[in-house]
Tab-separated table of C-alpha atoms in Angstrom:
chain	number	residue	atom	x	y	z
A	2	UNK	CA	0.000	0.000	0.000
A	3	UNK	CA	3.036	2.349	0.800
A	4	UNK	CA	4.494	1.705	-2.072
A	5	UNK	CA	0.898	2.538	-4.467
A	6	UNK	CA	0.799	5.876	-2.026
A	7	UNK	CA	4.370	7.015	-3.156
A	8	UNK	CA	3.582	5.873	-7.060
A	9	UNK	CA	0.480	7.850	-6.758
A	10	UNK	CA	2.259	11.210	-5.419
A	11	UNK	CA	5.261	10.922	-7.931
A	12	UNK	CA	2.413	11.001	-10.781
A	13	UNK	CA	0.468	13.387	-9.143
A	14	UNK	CA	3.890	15.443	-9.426
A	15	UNK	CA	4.917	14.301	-12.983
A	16	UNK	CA	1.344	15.899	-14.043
A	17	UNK	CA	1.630	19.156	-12.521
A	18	UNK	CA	5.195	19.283	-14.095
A	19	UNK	CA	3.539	18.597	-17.270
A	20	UNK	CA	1.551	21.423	-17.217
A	21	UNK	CA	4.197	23.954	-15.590
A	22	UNK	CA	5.746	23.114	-18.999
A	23	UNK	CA	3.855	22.863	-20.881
A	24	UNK	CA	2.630	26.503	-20.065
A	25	UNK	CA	6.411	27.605	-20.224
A	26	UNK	CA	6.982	26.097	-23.756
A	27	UNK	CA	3.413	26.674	-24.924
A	28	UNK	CA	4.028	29.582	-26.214
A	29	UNK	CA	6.933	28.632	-28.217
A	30	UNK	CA	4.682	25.838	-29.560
A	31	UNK	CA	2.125	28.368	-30.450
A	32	UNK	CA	4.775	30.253	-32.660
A	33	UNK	CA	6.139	27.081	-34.271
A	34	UNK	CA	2.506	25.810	-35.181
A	35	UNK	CA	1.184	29.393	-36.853
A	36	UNK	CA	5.144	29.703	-38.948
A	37	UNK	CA	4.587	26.357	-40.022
A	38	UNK	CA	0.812	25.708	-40.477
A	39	UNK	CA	0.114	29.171	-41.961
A	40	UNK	CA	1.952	29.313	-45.350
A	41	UNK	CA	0.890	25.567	-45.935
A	42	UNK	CA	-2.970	26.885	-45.213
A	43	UNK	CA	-2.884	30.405	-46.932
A	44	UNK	CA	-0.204	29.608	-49.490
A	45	UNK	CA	1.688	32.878	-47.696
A	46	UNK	CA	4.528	33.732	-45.478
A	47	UNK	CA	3.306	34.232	-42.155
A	48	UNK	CA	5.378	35.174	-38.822
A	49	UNK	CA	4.769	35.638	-35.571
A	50	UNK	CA	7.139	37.470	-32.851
A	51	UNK	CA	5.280	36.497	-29.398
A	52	UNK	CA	2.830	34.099	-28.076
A	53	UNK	CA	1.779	33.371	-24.602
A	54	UNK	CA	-0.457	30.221	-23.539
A	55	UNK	CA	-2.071	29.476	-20.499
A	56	UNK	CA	-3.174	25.574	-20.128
A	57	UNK	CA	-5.106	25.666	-16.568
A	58	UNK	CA	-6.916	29.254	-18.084
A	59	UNK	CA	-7.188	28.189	-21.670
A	60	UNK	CA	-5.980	31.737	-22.725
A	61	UNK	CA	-3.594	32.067	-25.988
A	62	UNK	CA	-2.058	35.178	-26.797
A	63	UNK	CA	-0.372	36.210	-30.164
A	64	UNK	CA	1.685	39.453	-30.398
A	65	UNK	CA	2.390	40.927	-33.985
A	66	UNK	CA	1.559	38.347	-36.362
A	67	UNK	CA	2.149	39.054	-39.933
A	68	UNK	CA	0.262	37.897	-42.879
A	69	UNK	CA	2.408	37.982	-45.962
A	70	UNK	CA	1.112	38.877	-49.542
A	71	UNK	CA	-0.108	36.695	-52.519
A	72	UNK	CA	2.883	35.897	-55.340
A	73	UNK	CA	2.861	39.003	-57.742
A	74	UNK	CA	2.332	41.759	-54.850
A	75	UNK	CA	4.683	43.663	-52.821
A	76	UNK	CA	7.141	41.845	-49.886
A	77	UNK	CA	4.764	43.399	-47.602
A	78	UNK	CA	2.309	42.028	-45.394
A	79	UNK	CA	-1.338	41.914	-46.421
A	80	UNK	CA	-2.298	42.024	-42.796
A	81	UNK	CA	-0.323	42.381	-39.610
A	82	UNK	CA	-2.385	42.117	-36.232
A	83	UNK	CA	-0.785	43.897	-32.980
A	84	UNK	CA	-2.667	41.738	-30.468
A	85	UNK	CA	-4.611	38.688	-30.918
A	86	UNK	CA	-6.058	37.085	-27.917
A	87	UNK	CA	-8.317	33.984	-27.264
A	88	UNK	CA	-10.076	32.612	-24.098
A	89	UNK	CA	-10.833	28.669	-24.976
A	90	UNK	CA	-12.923	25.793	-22.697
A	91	UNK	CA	-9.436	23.911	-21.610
A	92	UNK	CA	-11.661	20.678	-21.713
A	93	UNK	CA	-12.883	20.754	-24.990
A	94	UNK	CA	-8.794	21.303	-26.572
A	95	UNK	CA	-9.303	17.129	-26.051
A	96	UNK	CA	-12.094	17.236	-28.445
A	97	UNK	CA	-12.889	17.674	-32.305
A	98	UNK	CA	-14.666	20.735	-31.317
A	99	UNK	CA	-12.994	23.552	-29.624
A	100	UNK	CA	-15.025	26.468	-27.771
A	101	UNK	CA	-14.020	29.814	-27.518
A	102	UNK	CA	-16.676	31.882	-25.745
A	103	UNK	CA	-14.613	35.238	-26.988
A	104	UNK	CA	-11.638	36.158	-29.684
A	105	UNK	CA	-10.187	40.002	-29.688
A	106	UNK	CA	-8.241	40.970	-32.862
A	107	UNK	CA	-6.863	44.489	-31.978
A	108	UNK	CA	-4.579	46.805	-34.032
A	109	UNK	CA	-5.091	45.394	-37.143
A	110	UNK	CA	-2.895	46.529	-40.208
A	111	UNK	CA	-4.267	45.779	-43.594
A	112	UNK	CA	-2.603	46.393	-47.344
A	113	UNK	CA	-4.712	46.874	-50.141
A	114	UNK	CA	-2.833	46.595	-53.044
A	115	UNK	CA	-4.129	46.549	-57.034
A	116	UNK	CA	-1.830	45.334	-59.300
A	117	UNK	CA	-2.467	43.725	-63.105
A	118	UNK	CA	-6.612	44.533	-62.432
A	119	UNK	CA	-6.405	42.131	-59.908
A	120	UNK	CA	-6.170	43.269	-55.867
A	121	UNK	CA	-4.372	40.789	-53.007
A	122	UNK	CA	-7.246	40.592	-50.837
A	123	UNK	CA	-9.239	38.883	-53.710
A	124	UNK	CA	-6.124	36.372	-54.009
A	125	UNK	CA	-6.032	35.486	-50.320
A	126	UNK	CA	-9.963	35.247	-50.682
A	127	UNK	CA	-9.835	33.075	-53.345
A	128	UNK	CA	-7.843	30.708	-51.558
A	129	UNK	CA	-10.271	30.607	-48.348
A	130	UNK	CA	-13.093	30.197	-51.007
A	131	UNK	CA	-11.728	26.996	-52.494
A	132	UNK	CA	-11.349	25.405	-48.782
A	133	UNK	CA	-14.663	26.788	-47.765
A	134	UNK	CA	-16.834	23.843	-45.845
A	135	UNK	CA	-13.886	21.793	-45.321
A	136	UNK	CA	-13.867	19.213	-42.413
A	137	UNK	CA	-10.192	18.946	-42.730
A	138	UNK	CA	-8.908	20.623	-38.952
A	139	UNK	CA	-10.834	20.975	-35.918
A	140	UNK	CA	-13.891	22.779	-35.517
A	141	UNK	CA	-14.207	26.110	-33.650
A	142	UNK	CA	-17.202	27.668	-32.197
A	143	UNK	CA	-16.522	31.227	-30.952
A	144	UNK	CA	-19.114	33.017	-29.226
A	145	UNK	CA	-17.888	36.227	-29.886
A	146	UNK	CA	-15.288	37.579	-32.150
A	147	UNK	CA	-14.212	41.271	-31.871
A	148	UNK	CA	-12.081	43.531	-34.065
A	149	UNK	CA	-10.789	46.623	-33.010
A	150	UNK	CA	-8.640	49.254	-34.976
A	151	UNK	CA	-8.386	47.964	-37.923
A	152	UNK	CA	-6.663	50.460	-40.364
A	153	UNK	CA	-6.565	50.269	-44.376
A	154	UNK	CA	-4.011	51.411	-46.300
A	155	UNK	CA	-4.311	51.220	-50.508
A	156	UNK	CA	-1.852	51.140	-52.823
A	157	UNK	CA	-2.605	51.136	-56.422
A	158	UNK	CA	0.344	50.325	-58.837
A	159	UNK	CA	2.718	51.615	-56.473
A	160	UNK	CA	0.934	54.902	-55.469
A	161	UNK	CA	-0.280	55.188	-51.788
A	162	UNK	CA	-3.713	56.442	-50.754
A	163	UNK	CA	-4.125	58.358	-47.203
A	164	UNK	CA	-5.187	55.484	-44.591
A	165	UNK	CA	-8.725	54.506	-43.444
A	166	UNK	CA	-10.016	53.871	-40.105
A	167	UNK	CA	-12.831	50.892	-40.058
A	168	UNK	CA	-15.216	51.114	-37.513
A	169	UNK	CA	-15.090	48.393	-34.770
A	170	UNK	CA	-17.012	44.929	-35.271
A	171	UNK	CA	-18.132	42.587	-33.802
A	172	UNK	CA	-19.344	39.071	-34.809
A	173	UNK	CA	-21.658	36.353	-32.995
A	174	UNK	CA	-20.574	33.006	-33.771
A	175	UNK	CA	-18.403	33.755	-36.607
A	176	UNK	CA	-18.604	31.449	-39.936
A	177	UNK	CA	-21.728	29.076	-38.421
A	178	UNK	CA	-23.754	30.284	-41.504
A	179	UNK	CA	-21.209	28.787	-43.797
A	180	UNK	CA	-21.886	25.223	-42.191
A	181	UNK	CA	-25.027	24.344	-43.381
A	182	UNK	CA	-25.554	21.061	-41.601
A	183	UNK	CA	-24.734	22.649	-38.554
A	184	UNK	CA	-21.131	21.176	-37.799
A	185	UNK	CA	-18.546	23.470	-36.011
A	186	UNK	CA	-16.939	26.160	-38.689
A	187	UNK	CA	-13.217	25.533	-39.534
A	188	UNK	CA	-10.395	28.065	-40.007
A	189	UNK	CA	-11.456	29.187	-43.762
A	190	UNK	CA	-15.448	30.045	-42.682
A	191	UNK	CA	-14.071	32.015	-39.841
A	192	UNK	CA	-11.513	34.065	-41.715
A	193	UNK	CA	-13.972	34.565	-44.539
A	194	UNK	CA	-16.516	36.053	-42.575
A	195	UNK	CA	-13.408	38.400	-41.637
A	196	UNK	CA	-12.359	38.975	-44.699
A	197	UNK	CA	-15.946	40.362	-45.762
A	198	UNK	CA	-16.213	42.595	-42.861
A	199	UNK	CA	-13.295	44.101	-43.822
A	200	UNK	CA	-14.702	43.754	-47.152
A	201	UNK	CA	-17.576	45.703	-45.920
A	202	UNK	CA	-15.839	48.547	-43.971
A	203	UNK	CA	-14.048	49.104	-47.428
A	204	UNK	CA	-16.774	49.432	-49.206
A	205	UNK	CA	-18.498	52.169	-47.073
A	206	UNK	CA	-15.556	54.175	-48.090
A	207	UNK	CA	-16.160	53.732	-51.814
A	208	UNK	CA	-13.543	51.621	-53.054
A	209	UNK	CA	-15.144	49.207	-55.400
A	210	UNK	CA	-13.619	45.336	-55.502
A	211	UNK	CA	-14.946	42.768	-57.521
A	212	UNK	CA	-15.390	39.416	-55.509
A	213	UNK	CA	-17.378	37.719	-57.788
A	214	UNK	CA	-16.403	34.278	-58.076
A	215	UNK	CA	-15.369	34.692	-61.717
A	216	UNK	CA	-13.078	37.386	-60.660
A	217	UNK	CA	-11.780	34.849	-57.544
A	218	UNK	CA	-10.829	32.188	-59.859
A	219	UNK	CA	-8.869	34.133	-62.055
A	220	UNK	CA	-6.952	36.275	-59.275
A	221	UNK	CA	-6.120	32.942	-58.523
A	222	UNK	CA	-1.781	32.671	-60.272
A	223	UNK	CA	-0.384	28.896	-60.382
A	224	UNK	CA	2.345	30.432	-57.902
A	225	UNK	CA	-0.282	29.369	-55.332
A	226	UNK	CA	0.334	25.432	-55.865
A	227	UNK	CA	-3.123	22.670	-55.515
A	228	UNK	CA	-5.612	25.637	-55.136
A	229	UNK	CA	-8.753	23.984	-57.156
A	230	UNK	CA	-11.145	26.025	-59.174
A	231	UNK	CA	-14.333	26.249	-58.372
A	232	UNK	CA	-16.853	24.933	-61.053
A	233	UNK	CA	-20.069	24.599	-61.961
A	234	UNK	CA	-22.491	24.195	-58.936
A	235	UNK	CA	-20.063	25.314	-56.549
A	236	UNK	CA	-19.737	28.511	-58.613
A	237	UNK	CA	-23.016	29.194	-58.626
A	238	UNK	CA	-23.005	28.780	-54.953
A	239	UNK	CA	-20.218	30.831	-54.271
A	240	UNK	CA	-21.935	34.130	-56.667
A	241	UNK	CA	-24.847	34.044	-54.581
A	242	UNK	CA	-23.007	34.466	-51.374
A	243	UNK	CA	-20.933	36.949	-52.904
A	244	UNK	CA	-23.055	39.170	-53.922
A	245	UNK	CA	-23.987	40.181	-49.896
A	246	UNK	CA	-19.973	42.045	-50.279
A	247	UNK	CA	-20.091	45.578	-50.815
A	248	UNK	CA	-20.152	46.843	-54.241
């Protein structure tokens, strides 16, 4: 019985070392898995400098995270976001579902560049189109997503335009009302209902872009590797939702 007792303590400590370390390293982890995950998903550099991660609070953090643009633009970033916080259900990180009752995206830098007829935001769009109801990843069900500051600049072949300030947003539930049998949304219905509220704030300024699907697929260049067009049905699909984006 001693002997159980002292087996029981040393795993009781082994855990709680576990999770000290995990909550040191986690952050590192963080970085590793959005540097290496993020070009393969968006077909784009993207860095990160900080990240912070809390295992007993379920609480990531992301400082300065930097979107990079579509083949044919400028080296800059298409988006760069100062602060990016999460608060996630620690139980449910076990599960194919993850629940986030709240996501802040704060200080949000975005690059609107036209080049060749063709802008970067309808490239990067594009590419979240073609992976749109995906089950590949788990699902994500945030309660509430919030952006804050988000600032536009546009640059049209090469020749800057004064910056915009968007108004705040925020979203309930973000991409559900891509999933149409109800399943949790993935990474690409999230970010696209981001995308259009960006779209959105854009378009209250008066800047016209054309995110039709026709223009999608061709703003797609073969720099972007296995990025599949999007015919027939689908297309027809993908119009109708498309014409809700500013014009």
């Amino acid at each position: 019985m001693k002997k159980l007792g002292c087996l029981f303590i040393v795993l009781i400590v082994f855990a709680v070392l576990l999770v000290v370390g995990a909550g040191i390293a986690g952050g590192a982890l963080v970085k590793a898995a959005v540097e290496t995950g993020g070009p393969m998903f968006l077909k784009v550099p993207v860095t990160l400098d900080d990240a912070s991660l809390g295992i007993l609070s379920g609480s990531v953090g992301m400082t300065n995270l930097k979107v990079g643009n579509p083949p044919g633009f400028t080296q800059e970033p298409a988006f760069t976001i100062g602060t990016f916080s999460v608060s996630v259900k620690p139980l449910t990180l076990l599960s194919n579902e993850i629940e986030a009752p709240e996501l802040v995206i704060e200080n949000m830098a975005v690059l609107l560049e036209m080049k060749g007829g063709q802008a970067n935001l309808q490239v990067l769009a594009a590419v979240l189109k073609s992976k749109e109801g995906s089950s590949e990843g788990p699902g994500l069900r945030i309660g509430r997503l919030v952006l804050k500051g988000v600032k536009v600049r546009t640059s049209i072949m090469g020749l800057a335009k004064p910056e915009i300030a968007l108004p705040d947003v925020e979203l309930k539930n973000p991409g559900a009302s891509r999933r149409k049998d109800g399943s949790a949304p993935r990474a690409p219905d999230i970010l696209l209902d981001i995308l259009e509220e960006i779209g959105r704030g854009i378009g209250k300024t008066g800047f016209n872009l054309d995110f039709s699907a026709d223009a999608l697929m061709k703003a797609l260049p073969a720099g972007l590797g296995n990025v599949p067009q999007v015919p027939g049905e689908a297309k027809k699909k993908i119009d109708e939702f498309l014409k809700k984006l500013p014009k």
